[in-house]
C-alpha atoms as a printed R data frame, in Angstrom:
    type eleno elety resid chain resno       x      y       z
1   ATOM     1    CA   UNK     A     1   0.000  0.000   0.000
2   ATOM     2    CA   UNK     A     2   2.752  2.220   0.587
3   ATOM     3    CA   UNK     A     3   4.714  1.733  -2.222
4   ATOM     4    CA   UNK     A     4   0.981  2.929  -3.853
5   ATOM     5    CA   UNK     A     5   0.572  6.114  -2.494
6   ATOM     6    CA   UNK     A     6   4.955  6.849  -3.227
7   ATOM     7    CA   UNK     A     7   3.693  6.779  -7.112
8   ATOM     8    CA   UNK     A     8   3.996 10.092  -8.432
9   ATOM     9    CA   UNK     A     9   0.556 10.039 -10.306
10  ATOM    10    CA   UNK     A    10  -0.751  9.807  -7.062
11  ATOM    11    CA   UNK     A    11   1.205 11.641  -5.427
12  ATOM    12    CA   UNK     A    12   0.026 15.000  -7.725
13  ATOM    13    CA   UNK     A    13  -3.327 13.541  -7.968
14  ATOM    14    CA   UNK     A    14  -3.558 14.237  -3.823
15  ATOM    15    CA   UNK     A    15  -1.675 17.431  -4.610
16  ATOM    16    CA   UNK     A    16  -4.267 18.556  -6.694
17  ATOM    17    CA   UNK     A    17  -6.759 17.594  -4.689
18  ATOM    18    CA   UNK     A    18  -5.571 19.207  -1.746
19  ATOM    19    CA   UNK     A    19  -4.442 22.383  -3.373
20  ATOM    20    CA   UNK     A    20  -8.071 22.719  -4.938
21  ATOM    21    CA   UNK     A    21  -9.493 21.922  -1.381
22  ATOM    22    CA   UNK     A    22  -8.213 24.783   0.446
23  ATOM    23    CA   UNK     A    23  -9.098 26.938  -2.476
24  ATOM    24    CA   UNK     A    24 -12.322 26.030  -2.589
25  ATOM    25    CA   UNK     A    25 -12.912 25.923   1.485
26  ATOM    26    CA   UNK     A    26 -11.700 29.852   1.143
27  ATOM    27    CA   UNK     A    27 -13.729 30.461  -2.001
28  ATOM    28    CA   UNK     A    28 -17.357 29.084  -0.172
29  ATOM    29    CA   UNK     A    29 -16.428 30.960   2.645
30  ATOM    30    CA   UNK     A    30 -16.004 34.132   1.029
31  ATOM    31    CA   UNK     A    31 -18.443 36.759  -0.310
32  ATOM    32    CA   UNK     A    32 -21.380 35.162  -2.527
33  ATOM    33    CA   UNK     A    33 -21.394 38.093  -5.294
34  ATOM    34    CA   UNK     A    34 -20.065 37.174  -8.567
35  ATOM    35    CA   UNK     A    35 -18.168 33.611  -6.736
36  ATOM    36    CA   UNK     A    36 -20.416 31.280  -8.095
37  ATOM    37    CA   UNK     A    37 -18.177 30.380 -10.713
38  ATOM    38    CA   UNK     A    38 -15.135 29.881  -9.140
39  ATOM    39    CA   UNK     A    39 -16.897 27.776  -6.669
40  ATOM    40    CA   UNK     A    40 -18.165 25.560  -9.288
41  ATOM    41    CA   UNK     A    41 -14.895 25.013 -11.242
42  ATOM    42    CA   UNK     A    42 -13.167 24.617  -7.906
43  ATOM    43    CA   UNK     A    43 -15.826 22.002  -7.191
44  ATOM    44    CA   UNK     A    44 -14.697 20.142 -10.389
45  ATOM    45    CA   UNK     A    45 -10.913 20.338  -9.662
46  ATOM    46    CA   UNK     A    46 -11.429 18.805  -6.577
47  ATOM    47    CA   UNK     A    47 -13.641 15.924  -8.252
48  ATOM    48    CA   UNK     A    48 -11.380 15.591 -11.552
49  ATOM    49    CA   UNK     A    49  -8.362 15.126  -9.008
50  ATOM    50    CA   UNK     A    50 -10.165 12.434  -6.814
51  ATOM    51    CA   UNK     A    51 -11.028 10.405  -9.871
52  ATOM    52    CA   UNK     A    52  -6.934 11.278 -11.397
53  ATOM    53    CA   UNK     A    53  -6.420  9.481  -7.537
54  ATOM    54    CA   UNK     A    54  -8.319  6.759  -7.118
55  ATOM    55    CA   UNK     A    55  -7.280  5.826 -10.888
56  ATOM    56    CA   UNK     A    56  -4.014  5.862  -9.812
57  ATOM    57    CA   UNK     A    57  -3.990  4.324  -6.553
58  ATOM    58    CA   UNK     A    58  -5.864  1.666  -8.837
59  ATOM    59    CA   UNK     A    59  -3.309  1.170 -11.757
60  ATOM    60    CA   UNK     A    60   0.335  1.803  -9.265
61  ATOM    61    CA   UNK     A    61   2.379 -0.671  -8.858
62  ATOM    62    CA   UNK     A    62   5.559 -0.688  -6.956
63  ATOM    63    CA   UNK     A    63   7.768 -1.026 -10.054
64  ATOM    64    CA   UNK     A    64   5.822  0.815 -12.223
65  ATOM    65    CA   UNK     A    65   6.983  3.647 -15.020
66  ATOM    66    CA   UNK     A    66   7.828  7.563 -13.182
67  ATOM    67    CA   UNK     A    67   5.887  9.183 -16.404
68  ATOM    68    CA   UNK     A    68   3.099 11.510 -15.564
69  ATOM    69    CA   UNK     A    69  -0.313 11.214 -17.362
70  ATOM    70    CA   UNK     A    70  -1.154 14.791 -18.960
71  ATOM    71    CA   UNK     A    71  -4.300 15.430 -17.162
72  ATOM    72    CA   UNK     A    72  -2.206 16.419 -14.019
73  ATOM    73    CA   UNK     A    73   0.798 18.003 -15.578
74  ATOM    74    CA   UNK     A    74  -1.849 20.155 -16.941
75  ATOM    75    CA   UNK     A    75  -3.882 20.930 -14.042
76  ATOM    76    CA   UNK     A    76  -0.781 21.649 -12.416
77  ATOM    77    CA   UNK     A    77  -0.066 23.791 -14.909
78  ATOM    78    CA   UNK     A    78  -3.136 25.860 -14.728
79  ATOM    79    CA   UNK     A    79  -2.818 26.309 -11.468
80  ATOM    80    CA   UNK     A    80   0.449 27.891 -11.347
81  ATOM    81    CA   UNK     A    81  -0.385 30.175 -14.174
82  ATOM    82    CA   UNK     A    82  -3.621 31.153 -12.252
83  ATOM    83    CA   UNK     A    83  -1.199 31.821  -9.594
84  ATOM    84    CA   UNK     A    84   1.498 33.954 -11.683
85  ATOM    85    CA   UNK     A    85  -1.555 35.407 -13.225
86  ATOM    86    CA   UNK     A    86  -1.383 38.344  -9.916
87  ATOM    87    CA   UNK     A    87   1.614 39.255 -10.773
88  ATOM    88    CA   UNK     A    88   2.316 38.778 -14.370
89  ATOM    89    CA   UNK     A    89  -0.987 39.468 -16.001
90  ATOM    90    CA   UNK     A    90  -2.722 37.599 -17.909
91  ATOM    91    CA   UNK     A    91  -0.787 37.335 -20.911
92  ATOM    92    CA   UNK     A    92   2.847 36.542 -20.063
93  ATOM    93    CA   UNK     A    93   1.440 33.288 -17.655
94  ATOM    94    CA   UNK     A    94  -1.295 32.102 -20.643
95  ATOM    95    CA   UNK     A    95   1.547 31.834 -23.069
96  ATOM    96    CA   UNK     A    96   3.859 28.639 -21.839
97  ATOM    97    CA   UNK     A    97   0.290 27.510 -20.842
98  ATOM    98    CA   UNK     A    98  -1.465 27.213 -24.136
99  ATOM    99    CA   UNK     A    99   2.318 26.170 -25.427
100 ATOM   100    CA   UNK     A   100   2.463 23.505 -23.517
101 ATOM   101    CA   UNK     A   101  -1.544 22.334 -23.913
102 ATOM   102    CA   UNK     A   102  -0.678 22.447 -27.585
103 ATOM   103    CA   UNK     A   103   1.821 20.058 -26.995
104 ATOM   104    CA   UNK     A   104   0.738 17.743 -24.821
105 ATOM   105    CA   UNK     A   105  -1.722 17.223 -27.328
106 ATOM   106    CA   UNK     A   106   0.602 16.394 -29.756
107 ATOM   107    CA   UNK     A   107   1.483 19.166 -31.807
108 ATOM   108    CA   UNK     A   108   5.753 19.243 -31.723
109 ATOM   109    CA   UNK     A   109   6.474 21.077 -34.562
110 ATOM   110    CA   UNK     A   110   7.928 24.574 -33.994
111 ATOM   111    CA   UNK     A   111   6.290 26.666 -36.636
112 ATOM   112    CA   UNK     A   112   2.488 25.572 -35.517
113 ATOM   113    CA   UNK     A   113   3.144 25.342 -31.827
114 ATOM   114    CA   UNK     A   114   4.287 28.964 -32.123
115 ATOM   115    CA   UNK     A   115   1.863 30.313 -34.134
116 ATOM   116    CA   UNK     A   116  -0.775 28.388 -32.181
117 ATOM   117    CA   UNK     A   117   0.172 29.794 -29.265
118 ATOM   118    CA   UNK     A   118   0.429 33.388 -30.096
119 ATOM   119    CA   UNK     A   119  -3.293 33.367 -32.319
120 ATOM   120    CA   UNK     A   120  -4.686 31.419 -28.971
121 ATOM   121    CA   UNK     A   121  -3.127 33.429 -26.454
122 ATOM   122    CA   UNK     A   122  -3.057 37.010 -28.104
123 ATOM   123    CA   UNK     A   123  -6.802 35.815 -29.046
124 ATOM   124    CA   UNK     A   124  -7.983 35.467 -26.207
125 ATOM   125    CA   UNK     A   125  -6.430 38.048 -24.474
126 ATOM   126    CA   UNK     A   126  -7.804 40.339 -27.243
127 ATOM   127    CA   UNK     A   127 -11.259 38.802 -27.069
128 ATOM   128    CA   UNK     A   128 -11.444 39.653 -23.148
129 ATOM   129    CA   UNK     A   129 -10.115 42.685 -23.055
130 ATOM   130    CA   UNK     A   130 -11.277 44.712 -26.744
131 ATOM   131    CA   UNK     A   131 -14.320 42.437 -27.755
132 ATOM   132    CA   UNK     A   132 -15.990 41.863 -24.328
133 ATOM   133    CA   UNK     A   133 -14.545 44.726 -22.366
134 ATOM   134    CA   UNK     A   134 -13.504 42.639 -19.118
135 ATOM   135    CA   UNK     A   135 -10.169 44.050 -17.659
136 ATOM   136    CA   UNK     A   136  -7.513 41.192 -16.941
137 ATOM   137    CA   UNK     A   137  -4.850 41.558 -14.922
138 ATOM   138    CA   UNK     A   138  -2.234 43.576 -16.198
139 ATOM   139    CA   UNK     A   139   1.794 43.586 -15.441
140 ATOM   140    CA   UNK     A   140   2.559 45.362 -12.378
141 ATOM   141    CA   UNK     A   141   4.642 47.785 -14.168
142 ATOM   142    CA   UNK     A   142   2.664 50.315 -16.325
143 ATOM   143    CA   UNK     A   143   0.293 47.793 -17.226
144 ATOM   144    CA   UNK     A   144   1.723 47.308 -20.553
145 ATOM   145    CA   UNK     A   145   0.423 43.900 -21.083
């Protein structure tokens, strides 16, 4: 059993799960206007990272392979470039995100993964913040981007 819970899948699958429980203990304590939301997709990460778990805990095997699935490199992903997001903006953080979604689903060549990320990125950062006039976060200095 312990040689179980040492896999790494589930070892981030309880990360995730954790790290989305506290988040979403503060989030349906907090004010209700404009929260509902959050709460919900906080609501799914937890779920989402109790199924990634119990799949896991499922499927480990003492001797088996250290690779990580790409549903949890991802949501750990996300969740570091919602936390850089404060800081950085929205843009510089949403960049090596959709760059790396792109290629964990498989697109590797340079030229596309590029472009895919800039018209993605840049898109929806334009979308947001011309189209539907909602104000992301900016960069803390001058609030360039």
């Amino acid at each position: 059993m312990i040689a179980r819970l040492a896999n790494p899948r589930v070892l981030l699958g309880l990360a995730l799960f954790l790290v989305g429980a506290v988040l979403a203990f503060h989030a349906w304590r907090g004010p209700t206007d404009a929260m509902l939301m959050p709460r919900v997709v906080l609501t799914l990460w937890c779920g989402f990272a109790l199924v990634i778990t119990f799949v896991e805990l499922s499927h480990a095997t003492a001797m088996s392979s250290r690779s990580l699935s790409p549903l949890p490199v991802l949501m750990a992903a996300v969740l570091i470039a919602a936390i850089a997001v404060a800081s950085l903006g929205f843009l510089l953080p949403s960049l090596p995100l959709v760059a790396l979604t792109l290629w964990l689903f498989r697109l590797r060549r340079p030229l596309p993964l590029a472009v895919g990320t800039l018209v993605i990125a840049g898109g929806l950062w334009f979308l947001f913040h011309h189209v539907l006039l909602i104000r992301l976060p900016t960069l803390l200095t001058s609030g360039a981007l």
